[in-house]
CSV table of C-alpha atoms in Angstrom, one decimal:
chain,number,residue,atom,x,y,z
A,13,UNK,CA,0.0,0.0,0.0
A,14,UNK,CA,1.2,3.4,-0.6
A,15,UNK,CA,1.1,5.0,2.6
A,16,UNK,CA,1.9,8.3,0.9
A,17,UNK,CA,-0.3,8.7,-1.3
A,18,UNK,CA,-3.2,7.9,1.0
A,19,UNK,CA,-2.1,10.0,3.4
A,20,UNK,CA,-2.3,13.2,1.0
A,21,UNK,CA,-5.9,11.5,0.4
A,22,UNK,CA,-6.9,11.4,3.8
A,23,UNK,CA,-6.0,15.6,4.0
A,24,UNK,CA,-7.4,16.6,0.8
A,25,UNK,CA,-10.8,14.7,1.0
A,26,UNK,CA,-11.2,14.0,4.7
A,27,UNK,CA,-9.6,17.3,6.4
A,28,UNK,CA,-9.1,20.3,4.2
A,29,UNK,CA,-11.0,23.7,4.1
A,30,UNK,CA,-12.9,22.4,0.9
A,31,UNK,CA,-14.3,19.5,2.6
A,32,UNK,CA,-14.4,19.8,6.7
A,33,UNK,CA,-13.1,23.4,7.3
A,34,UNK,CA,-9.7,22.5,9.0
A,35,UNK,CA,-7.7,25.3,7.7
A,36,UNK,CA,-4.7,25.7,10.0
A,37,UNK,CA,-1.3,25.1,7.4
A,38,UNK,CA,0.5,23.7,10.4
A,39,UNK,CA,-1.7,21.2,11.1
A,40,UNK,CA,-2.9,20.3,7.7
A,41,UNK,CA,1.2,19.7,7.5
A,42,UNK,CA,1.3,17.7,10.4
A,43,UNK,CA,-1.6,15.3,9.7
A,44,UNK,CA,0.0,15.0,6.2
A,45,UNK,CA,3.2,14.3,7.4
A,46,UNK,CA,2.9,12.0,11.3
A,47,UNK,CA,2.5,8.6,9.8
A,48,UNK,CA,-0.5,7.3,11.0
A,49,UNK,CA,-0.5,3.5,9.9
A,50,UNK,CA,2.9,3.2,12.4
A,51,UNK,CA,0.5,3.8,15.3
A,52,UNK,CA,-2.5,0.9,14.3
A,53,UNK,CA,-1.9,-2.8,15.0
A,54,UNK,CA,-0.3,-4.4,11.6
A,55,UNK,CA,-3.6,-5.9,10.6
A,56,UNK,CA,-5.5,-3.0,10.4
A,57,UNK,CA,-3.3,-0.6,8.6
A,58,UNK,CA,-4.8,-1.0,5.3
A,59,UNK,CA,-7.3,1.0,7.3
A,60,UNK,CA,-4.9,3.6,8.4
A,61,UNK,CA,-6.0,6.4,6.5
A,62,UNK,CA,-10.1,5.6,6.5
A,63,UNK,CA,-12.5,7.9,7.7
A,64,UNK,CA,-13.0,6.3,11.0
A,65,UNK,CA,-11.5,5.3,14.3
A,66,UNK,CA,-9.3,1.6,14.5
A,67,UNK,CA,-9.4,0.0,17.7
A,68,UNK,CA,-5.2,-0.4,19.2
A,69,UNK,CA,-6.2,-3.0,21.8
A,70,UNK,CA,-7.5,-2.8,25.4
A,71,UNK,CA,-11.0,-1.8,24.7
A,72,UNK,CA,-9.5,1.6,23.5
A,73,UNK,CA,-9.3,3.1,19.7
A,74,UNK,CA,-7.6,5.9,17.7
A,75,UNK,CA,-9.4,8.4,17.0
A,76,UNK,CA,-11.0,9.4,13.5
A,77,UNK,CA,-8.4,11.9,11.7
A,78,UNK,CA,-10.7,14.0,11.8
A,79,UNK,CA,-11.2,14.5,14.8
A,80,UNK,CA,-7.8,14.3,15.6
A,81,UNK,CA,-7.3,17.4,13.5
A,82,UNK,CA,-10.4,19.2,14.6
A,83,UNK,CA,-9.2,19.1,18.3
A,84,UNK,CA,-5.2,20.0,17.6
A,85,UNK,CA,-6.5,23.4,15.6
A,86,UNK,CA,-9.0,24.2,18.3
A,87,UNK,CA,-5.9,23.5,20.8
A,88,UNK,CA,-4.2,26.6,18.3
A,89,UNK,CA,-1.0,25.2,19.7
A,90,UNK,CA,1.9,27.1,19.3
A,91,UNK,CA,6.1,26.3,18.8
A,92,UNK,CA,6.8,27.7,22.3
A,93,UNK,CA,4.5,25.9,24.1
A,94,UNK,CA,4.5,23.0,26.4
A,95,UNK,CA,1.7,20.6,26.0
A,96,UNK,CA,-0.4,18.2,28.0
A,97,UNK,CA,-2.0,15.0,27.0
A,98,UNK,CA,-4.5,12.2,28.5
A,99,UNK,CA,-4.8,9.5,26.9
A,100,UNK,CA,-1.9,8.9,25.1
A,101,UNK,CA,-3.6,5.6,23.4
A,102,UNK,CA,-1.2,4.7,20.4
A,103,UNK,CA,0.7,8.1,20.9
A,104,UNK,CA,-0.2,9.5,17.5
A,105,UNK,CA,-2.1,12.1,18.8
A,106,UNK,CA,0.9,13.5,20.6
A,107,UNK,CA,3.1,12.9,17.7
A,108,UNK,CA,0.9,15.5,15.9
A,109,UNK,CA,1.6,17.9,18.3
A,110,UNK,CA,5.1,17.0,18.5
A,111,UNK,CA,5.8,18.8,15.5
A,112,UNK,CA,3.6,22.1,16.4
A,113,UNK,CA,4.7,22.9,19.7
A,114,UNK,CA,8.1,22.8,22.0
A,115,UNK,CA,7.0,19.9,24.2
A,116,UNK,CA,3.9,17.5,25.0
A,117,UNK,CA,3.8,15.4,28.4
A,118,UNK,CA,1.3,12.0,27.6
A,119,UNK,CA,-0.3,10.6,30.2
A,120,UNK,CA,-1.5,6.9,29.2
A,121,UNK,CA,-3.6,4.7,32.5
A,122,UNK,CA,-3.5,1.6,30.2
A,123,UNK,CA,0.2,0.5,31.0
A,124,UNK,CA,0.9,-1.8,27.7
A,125,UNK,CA,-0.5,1.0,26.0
A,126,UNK,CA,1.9,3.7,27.3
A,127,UNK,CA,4.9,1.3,27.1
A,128,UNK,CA,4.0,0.6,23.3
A,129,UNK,CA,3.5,4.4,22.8
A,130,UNK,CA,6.6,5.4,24.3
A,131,UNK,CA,8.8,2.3,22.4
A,132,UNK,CA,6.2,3.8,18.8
A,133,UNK,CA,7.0,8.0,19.4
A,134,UNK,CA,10.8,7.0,20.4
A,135,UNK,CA,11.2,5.0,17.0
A,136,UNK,CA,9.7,7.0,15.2
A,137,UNK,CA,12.2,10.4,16.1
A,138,UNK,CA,9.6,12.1,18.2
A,139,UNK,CA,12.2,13.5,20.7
A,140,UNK,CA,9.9,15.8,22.6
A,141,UNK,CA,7.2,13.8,23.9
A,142,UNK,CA,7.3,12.4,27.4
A,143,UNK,CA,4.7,9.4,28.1
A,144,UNK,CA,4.0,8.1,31.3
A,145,UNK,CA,1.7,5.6,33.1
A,146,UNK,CA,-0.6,6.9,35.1
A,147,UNK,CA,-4.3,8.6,36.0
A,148,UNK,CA,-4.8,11.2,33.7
A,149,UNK,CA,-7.4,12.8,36.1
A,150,UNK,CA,-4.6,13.6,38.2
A,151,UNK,CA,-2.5,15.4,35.5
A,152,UNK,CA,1.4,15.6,35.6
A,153,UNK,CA,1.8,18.4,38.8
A,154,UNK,CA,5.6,18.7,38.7
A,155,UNK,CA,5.8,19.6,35.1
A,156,UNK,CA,2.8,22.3,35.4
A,157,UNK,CA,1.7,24.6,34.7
A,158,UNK,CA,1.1,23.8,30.8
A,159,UNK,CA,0.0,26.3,28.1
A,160,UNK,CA,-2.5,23.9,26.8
A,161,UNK,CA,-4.2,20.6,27.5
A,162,UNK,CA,-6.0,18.0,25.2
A,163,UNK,CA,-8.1,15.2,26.7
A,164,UNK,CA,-8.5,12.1,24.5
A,165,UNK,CA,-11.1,10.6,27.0
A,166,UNK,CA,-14.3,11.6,28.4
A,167,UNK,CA,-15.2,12.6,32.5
A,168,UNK,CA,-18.0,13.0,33.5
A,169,UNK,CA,-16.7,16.8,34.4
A,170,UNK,CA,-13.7,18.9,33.9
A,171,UNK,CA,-11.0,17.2,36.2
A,172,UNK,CA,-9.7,20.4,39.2
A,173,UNK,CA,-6.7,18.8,38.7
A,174,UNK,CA,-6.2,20.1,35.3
A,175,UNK,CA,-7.8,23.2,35.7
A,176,UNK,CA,-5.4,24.0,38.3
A,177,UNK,CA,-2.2,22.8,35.9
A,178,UNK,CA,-3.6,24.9,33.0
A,179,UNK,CA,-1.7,28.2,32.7
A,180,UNK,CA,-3.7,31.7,33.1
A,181,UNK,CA,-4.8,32.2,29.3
A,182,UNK,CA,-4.6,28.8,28.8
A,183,UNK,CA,-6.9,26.4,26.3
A,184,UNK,CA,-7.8,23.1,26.7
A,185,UNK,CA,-10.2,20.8,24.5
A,186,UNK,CA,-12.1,17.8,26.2
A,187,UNK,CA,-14.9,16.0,25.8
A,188,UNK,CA,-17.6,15.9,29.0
A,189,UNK,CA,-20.8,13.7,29.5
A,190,UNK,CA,-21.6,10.1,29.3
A,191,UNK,CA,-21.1,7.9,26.7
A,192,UNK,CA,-24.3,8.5,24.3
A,193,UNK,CA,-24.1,12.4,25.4
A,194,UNK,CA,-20.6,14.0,25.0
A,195,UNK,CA,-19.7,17.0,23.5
A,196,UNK,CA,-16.4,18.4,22.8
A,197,UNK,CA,-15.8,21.4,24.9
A,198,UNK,CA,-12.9,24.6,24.3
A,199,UNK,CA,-12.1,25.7,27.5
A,200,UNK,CA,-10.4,29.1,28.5
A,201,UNK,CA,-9.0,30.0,32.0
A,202,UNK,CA,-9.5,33.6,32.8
A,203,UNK,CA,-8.3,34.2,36.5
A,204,UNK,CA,-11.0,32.3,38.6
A,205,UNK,CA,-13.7,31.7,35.8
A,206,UNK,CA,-13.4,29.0,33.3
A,207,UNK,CA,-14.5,30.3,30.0
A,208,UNK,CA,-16.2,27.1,28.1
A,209,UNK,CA,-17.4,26.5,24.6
A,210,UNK,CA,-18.9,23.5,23.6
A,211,UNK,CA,-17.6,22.7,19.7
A,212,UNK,CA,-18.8,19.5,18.9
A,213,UNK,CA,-21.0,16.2,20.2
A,214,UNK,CA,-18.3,13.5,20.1
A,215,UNK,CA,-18.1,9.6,21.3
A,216,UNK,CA,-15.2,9.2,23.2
A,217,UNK,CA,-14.1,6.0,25.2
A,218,UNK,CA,-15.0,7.0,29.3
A,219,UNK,CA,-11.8,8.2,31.2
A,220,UNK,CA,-11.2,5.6,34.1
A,221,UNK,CA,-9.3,5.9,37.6
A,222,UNK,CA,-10.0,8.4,39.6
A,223,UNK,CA,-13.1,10.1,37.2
A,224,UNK,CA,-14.8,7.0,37.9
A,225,UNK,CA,-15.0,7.1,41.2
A,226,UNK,CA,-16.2,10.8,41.5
């Protein structure tokens, strides 16, 4: 299969202005460039660039490209910027934003999933990603405070935890809700108030650990 080539499909028809409205040239570049099928189990990477999320084992998925490039230009991360992620999953979501800003911190709960991603971004030359195990409800304290934070799995609220690691002006894009009722929010912290936008329903796997048991 030409990898390639169906890679540049995936942006034109799948992500582009002319077709879904992602406009941002850095990301556009990214997704066009982070190869995608090197982050899917072997027997599914003839689906690497479909239209659709691919399930990486553990009763977790990738998610859609879309989606993926929907949340990074709603992140609007920038090259000085240090990044937070949870839910590292396959790690390709961080490998995106490897390439847009200075540094991204991945938090993965599932530990063979976190050892594979690490092993995957580490191969693959993404130098500036740190993965860890652990609960992402709890966020990554001694490497606060972040300029940004992206949230690959969904609470049933917006974790304090992260809200108190998120810089002053800082974004961050998760999805809230249960599992049939989830939308994709843009927060915004402004001193003590938390600016929120809700952008788009989503379906995200539930995060577990410590959301579940609040």
């Amino acid at each position: 299969m030409d990898y390639n080539r169906a890679r540049t499909r995936m942006v034109a028809e799948q992500l582009s202005a002319s077709t879904r409205g992602i406009s941002n040239p850095a990301v556009l570049e990214a997704m066009a460039t982070v190869p995608r099928h090197e982050f899917v189990p072997a027997q599914f990477r003839r689906y690497a660039y479909d239209d659709r999320p691919l399930p990486i084992g553990y009763a977790q998925t990738i998610s859609q490209p879309y989606v993926v490039a929907f949340m990074t230009e709603k992140l609007e991360p920038q090259a000085n910027e240090r990044v937070l992620e949870i839910g590292t999953g396959s790690g390709y979501q961080a490998a995106i934003l490897a390439g847009l800003v200075s540094a991204v911190y991945s938090i993965e709960i599932v530990e063979p999933l976190a050892v594979r991603a690490q092993g995957d971004l580490a191969r693959l030359g993404y130098g500036n990603v740190s993965v860890r195990h652990g609960d992402g409800y709890l966020g990554w304290p001694e490497a606060a405070p972040f300029d940004a934070i992206i949230v690959t799995c969904a609470p049933d609220h917006v974790p304090q935890p992260l809200i108190d690691q998120l810089k002053e002006g800082g974004r961050m894009v998760i999805p809230v809700g249960e599992l049939d009722d989830q939308n994709l929010y843009l927060l915004r912290k402004r001193g003590k108030a938390l600016q929120r936008e809700a952008i788009l329903p989503v379906r995200f796997v539930p995060m577990t650990g410590t959301a579940s048991r609040r």
